[in-house]
CSV table of C-alpha atoms in Angstrom, one decimal:
chain,number,residue,atom,x,y,z
A,1,UNK,CA,120.3,101.8,101.3
A,2,UNK,CA,123.5,101.5,99.6
A,3,UNK,CA,126.8,99.4,101.4
A,4,UNK,CA,128.4,102.1,103.5
A,5,UNK,CA,125.2,103.3,104.9
A,6,UNK,CA,124.6,99.9,105.9
A,7,UNK,CA,127.6,99.0,107.7
A,8,UNK,CA,127.5,102.8,109.1
A,9,UNK,CA,124.4,101.8,111.0
A,10,UNK,CA,125.6,98.4,111.7
A,11,UNK,CA,128.7,99.5,113.6
A,12,UNK,CA,126.4,102.8,115.6
A,13,UNK,CA,124.2,99.2,116.4
A,14,UNK,CA,127.5,97.0,118.2
A,15,UNK,CA,128.8,100.5,119.9
A,16,UNK,CA,125.0,101.2,121.5
A,17,UNK,CA,125.4,97.3,122.9
A,18,UNK,CA,128.4,97.4,124.3
A,19,UNK,CA,127.5,100.6,125.7
A,20,UNK,CA,124.3,99.3,127.5
A,21,UNK,CA,126.3,96.0,128.4
A,22,UNK,CA,128.9,98.1,130.1
A,23,UNK,CA,126.6,99.7,132.1
A,24,UNK,CA,124.8,96.7,133.4
A,25,UNK,CA,128.5,95.4,133.5
A,26,UNK,CA,129.0,98.3,135.8
A,27,UNK,CA,125.7,97.9,137.8
A,28,UNK,CA,126.9,94.4,139.2
A,29,UNK,CA,130.8,95.0,139.8
A,30,UNK,CA,130.9,97.8,142.5
A,31,UNK,CA,134.4,97.4,142.7
A,32,UNK,CA,135.4,98.3,139.1
A,33,UNK,CA,132.4,100.5,139.1
A,34,UNK,CA,134.4,103.9,137.8
A,35,UNK,CA,136.2,102.4,135.1
A,36,UNK,CA,133.2,100.7,133.8
A,37,UNK,CA,131.0,103.9,133.3
A,38,UNK,CA,134.0,105.7,132.2
A,39,UNK,CA,134.2,103.0,129.0
A,40,UNK,CA,130.8,103.4,128.7
A,41,UNK,CA,130.8,106.7,128.1
A,42,UNK,CA,133.3,106.8,125.9
A,43,UNK,CA,131.4,104.1,124.1
A,44,UNK,CA,128.5,106.8,123.7
A,45,UNK,CA,130.7,109.7,122.3
A,46,UNK,CA,131.6,106.9,120.0
A,47,UNK,CA,128.2,106.2,118.6
A,48,UNK,CA,126.9,109.6,118.9
A,49,UNK,CA,129.5,109.8,116.4
A,50,UNK,CA,129.3,107.6,114.5
A,51,UNK,CA,125.5,108.3,114.4
A,52,UNK,CA,126.2,112.3,113.7
A,53,UNK,CA,127.5,110.1,110.3
A,54,UNK,CA,125.3,107.5,109.5
A,55,UNK,CA,122.6,111.1,109.5
A,56,UNK,CA,124.6,111.9,106.9
A,57,UNK,CA,123.7,109.0,105.0
A,58,UNK,CA,120.1,107.6,105.5
A,59,UNK,CA,117.2,110.9,106.2
A,60,UNK,CA,116.0,110.7,109.6
A,61,UNK,CA,113.2,109.1,109.6
A,62,UNK,CA,114.6,105.5,108.1
A,63,UNK,CA,118.0,106.2,110.1
A,64,UNK,CA,115.6,106.1,113.9
A,65,UNK,CA,113.8,103.0,113.0
A,66,UNK,CA,116.2,101.4,112.4
A,67,UNK,CA,118.6,102.0,115.7
A,68,UNK,CA,115.4,99.4,116.5
A,69,UNK,CA,118.1,96.5,116.0
A,70,UNK,CA,119.4,97.8,119.6
A,71,UNK,CA,116.7,96.4,121.2
A,72,UNK,CA,117.7,93.5,119.2
A,73,UNK,CA,121.3,92.9,120.1
A,74,UNK,CA,120.5,93.9,123.7
A,75,UNK,CA,118.5,91.6,124.3
A,76,UNK,CA,121.3,88.7,123.0
A,77,UNK,CA,124.0,90.4,123.9
A,78,UNK,CA,122.1,90.0,128.2
A,79,UNK,CA,121.1,87.1,126.9
A,80,UNK,CA,125.3,85.7,126.6
A,81,UNK,CA,126.9,87.6,128.7
A,82,UNK,CA,124.6,87.3,131.6
A,83,UNK,CA,123.1,84.7,131.4
A,84,UNK,CA,119.4,86.6,131.3
A,85,UNK,CA,116.6,84.4,129.9
A,86,UNK,CA,114.3,85.3,126.9
A,87,UNK,CA,110.9,84.8,127.5
A,88,UNK,CA,108.3,84.7,124.7
A,89,UNK,CA,107.8,88.1,125.3
A,90,UNK,CA,110.6,88.7,124.6
A,91,UNK,CA,111.3,86.6,121.9
A,92,UNK,CA,108.3,88.0,119.7
A,93,UNK,CA,109.5,91.0,119.9
A,94,UNK,CA,112.6,90.8,118.8
A,95,UNK,CA,111.1,88.9,116.0
A,96,UNK,CA,108.4,91.3,115.3
A,97,UNK,CA,111.6,93.8,115.3
A,98,UNK,CA,113.9,91.4,113.3
A,99,UNK,CA,110.2,91.8,110.8
A,100,UNK,CA,110.6,95.2,110.8
A,101,UNK,CA,114.1,95.7,109.7
A,102,UNK,CA,114.0,93.9,106.6
A,103,UNK,CA,110.6,95.6,106.0
A,104,UNK,CA,112.7,99.1,106.4
A,105,UNK,CA,115.8,98.2,104.0
A,106,UNK,CA,114.2,96.8,101.3
A,107,UNK,CA,112.0,100.1,101.5
A,108,UNK,CA,113.3,102.8,98.7
A,109,UNK,CA,115.8,104.6,100.2
B,1,UNK,CA,104.2,98.0,144.8
B,2,UNK,CA,102.7,97.4,142.1
B,3,UNK,CA,101.3,100.9,140.2
B,4,UNK,CA,97.3,101.4,138.2
B,5,UNK,CA,98.2,100.9,134.5
B,6,UNK,CA,96.8,103.6,133.5
B,7,UNK,CA,99.3,106.8,134.3
B,8,UNK,CA,97.8,109.8,135.5
B,9,UNK,CA,97.2,112.3,133.6
B,10,UNK,CA,100.1,115.3,135.0
B,11,UNK,CA,102.1,111.6,133.9
B,12,UNK,CA,100.8,111.5,131.0
B,13,UNK,CA,102.0,114.9,130.1
B,14,UNK,CA,105.7,114.3,131.7
B,15,UNK,CA,105.7,111.2,128.6
B,16,UNK,CA,104.5,114.0,126.4
B,17,UNK,CA,107.3,115.9,127.3
B,18,UNK,CA,109.4,113.3,127.3
B,19,UNK,CA,108.5,112.4,123.6
B,20,UNK,CA,109.2,116.0,122.1
B,21,UNK,CA,112.1,115.9,123.9
B,22,UNK,CA,113.7,113.0,121.9
B,23,UNK,CA,111.9,113.8,119.0
B,24,UNK,CA,113.8,117.3,119.6
B,25,UNK,CA,116.5,116.0,119.9
B,26,UNK,CA,117.6,113.7,116.8
B,27,UNK,CA,115.7,116.8,114.1
B,28,UNK,CA,118.4,119.0,115.9
B,29,UNK,CA,121.5,115.7,115.4
B,30,UNK,CA,120.1,115.6,111.5
B,31,UNK,CA,119.6,119.4,111.4
B,32,UNK,CA,123.9,118.8,112.4
B,33,UNK,CA,125.0,116.0,110.2
B,34,UNK,CA,123.2,117.5,107.4
B,35,UNK,CA,124.1,120.8,108.1
B,36,UNK,CA,128.0,119.6,108.2
B,37,UNK,CA,127.7,116.9,105.4
B,38,UNK,CA,129.0,119.7,103.0
B,39,UNK,CA,132.2,118.9,104.7
B,40,UNK,CA,132.1,115.3,104.0
B,41,UNK,CA,135.0,113.4,102.6
B,42,UNK,CA,137.1,114.9,105.1
B,43,UNK,CA,135.9,112.6,108.2
B,44,UNK,CA,138.0,115.2,110.5
B,45,UNK,CA,136.5,118.4,109.1
B,46,UNK,CA,133.1,116.9,109.7
B,47,UNK,CA,133.5,116.6,113.7
B,48,UNK,CA,134.9,119.4,113.6
B,49,UNK,CA,132.0,121.6,112.1
B,50,UNK,CA,130.2,119.4,113.9
B,51,UNK,CA,131.2,121.4,117.0
B,52,UNK,CA,131.0,124.9,115.5
B,53,UNK,CA,127.0,123.9,114.7
B,54,UNK,CA,124.2,124.6,117.3
B,55,UNK,CA,121.9,122.1,116.4
B,56,UNK,CA,124.8,119.7,117.9
B,57,UNK,CA,125.2,121.8,121.0
B,58,UNK,CA,121.3,121.3,121.7
B,59,UNK,CA,121.4,117.5,121.0
B,60,UNK,CA,123.6,116.8,123.5
B,61,UNK,CA,122.6,119.4,126.1
B,62,UNK,CA,119.3,117.8,125.9
B,63,UNK,CA,120.6,114.7,126.5
B,64,UNK,CA,119.9,115.7,131.3
B,65,UNK,CA,116.6,116.4,130.1
B,66,UNK,CA,116.2,113.3,128.9
B,67,UNK,CA,118.1,111.5,131.9
B,68,UNK,CA,115.9,113.2,134.8
B,69,UNK,CA,112.6,113.3,132.5
B,70,UNK,CA,113.5,109.5,132.5
B,71,UNK,CA,113.7,109.3,136.2
B,72,UNK,CA,111.5,111.3,137.2
B,73,UNK,CA,108.5,108.7,135.0
B,74,UNK,CA,110.2,105.9,136.4
B,75,UNK,CA,108.5,108.0,140.0
B,76,UNK,CA,105.7,107.4,138.6
B,77,UNK,CA,104.6,105.1,137.3
B,78,UNK,CA,106.1,101.4,136.1
B,79,UNK,CA,109.0,100.6,133.9
B,80,UNK,CA,107.0,98.7,131.3
B,81,UNK,CA,104.6,101.5,130.6
B,82,UNK,CA,107.3,103.3,130.7
B,83,UNK,CA,109.3,102.5,127.4
B,84,UNK,CA,105.9,101.0,125.9
B,85,UNK,CA,105.0,104.5,124.9
B,86,UNK,CA,109.1,105.8,124.7
B,87,UNK,CA,108.1,103.0,121.8
B,88,UNK,CA,106.1,105.5,120.1
B,89,UNK,CA,109.6,107.8,119.7
B,90,UNK,CA,110.5,106.1,116.8
B,91,UNK,CA,106.7,107.0,114.3
B,92,UNK,CA,106.7,109.9,115.7
B,93,UNK,CA,109.4,110.7,114.8
B,94,UNK,CA,109.8,109.2,111.4
B,95,UNK,CA,106.0,112.2,111.8
B,96,UNK,CA,108.6,114.6,112.5
B,97,UNK,CA,111.0,113.9,109.6
B,98,UNK,CA,108.0,114.4,107.0
B,99,UNK,CA,106.6,117.0,108.1
B,100,UNK,CA,109.9,119.5,109.2
B,101,UNK,CA,112.7,117.8,107.4
B,102,UNK,CA,110.4,117.7,104.2
B,103,UNK,CA,112.1,113.7,104.2
B,104,UNK,CA,109.9,110.5,102.0
B,105,UNK,CA,109.4,107.1,103.7
B,106,UNK,CA,107.9,105.2,101.3
B,107,UNK,CA,104.9,103.0,103.0
B,108,UNK,CA,107.1,100.0,103.5
B,109,UNK,CA,108.9,101.8,106.1
B,110,UNK,CA,106.1,103.1,107.8
B,111,UNK,CA,105.4,99.2,107.5
B,112,UNK,CA,108.3,98.3,109.0
B,113,UNK,CA,108.4,100.8,111.5
B,114,UNK,CA,105.4,99.9,112.7
B,115,UNK,CA,106.9,95.8,113.4
B,116,UNK,CA,110.1,98.0,115.5
B,117,UNK,CA,108.0,99.5,117.7
B,118,UNK,CA,105.7,97.0,118.4
B,119,UNK,CA,108.8,95.0,119.1
B,120,UNK,CA,110.1,97.7,121.4
B,121,UNK,CA,107.5,97.5,123.2
B,122,UNK,CA,106.9,93.8,123.9
B,123,UNK,CA,110.6,93.7,124.9
B,124,UNK,CA,111.2,96.9,126.7
B,125,UNK,CA,107.3,95.6,128.9
B,126,UNK,CA,108.6,92.6,131.6
B,127,UNK,CA,105.8,92.7,133.2
B,128,UNK,CA,107.9,90.9,136.7
B,129,UNK,CA,109.8,94.6,136.9
B,130,UNK,CA,107.5,96.8,138.1
B,131,UNK,CA,109.0,98.0,141.5
B,132,UNK,CA,110.3,101.3,142.5
B,133,UNK,CA,114.0,100.0,143.5
B,134,UNK,CA,114.5,97.4,140.0
B,135,UNK,CA,112.9,100.2,138.1
B,136,UNK,CA,115.6,102.9,139.3
B,137,UNK,CA,117.6,100.7,138.2
B,138,UNK,CA,117.4,100.6,134.6
B,139,UNK,CA,119.2,102.9,132.2
B,140,UNK,CA,117.2,104.6,129.0
B,141,UNK,CA,116.2,102.4,126.5
B,142,UNK,CA,117.7,102.3,123.6
B,143,UNK,CA,117.7,103.5,120.4
B,144,UNK,CA,118.9,106.9,119.0
């Protein structure tokens, strides 16, 4: 995988993670809900733009499973921002995804 | 209210439709990006091109359909099961991209995707969340 493709997918995953965290925050902070929802929608549009760019660099069959990294970043982000617990089941899931991502990125792309 | 783990046939049909729509969205986005990709090097032109390709609007337009189906599924089954089944979107997308877009995917990527699918299903399945109210507070699973 080229550096630019790795960077593009990392940016897409980061924006998707922010989007999920903002929507979760919106469900908790009713006073700022409409602003946070607007921010979440803005992140979604940015994520879509970044995703289209990723698709010009990588095959869909590779890019799609790489986006599974979002499960890991959202779980870690939720731990850091909301103090949500990462139990044994989720920890195993995170480990499995990281192993999967490592294998995919080492495959011939 | 906790429901039986095995969903009824009607719910399975909804899952099948949702997964089909998910894969269709991704295929449409890929075709749109591939078509507009000719203009790469001029990013503003690329995004302008995207807005003029109907595949882009097919992908974007199916977003509300995905949300509708997801909400409908959550009315009928547990969130944990819904997350597990929707994680199948990854291998199904790979199969579709090989079959319909003639993409070449090495065996390592398939093995990696199995790990990612298993991990996503495990993270998404939380046996503590089974009530309808809690389930509705959950967004659609992250991903492509």
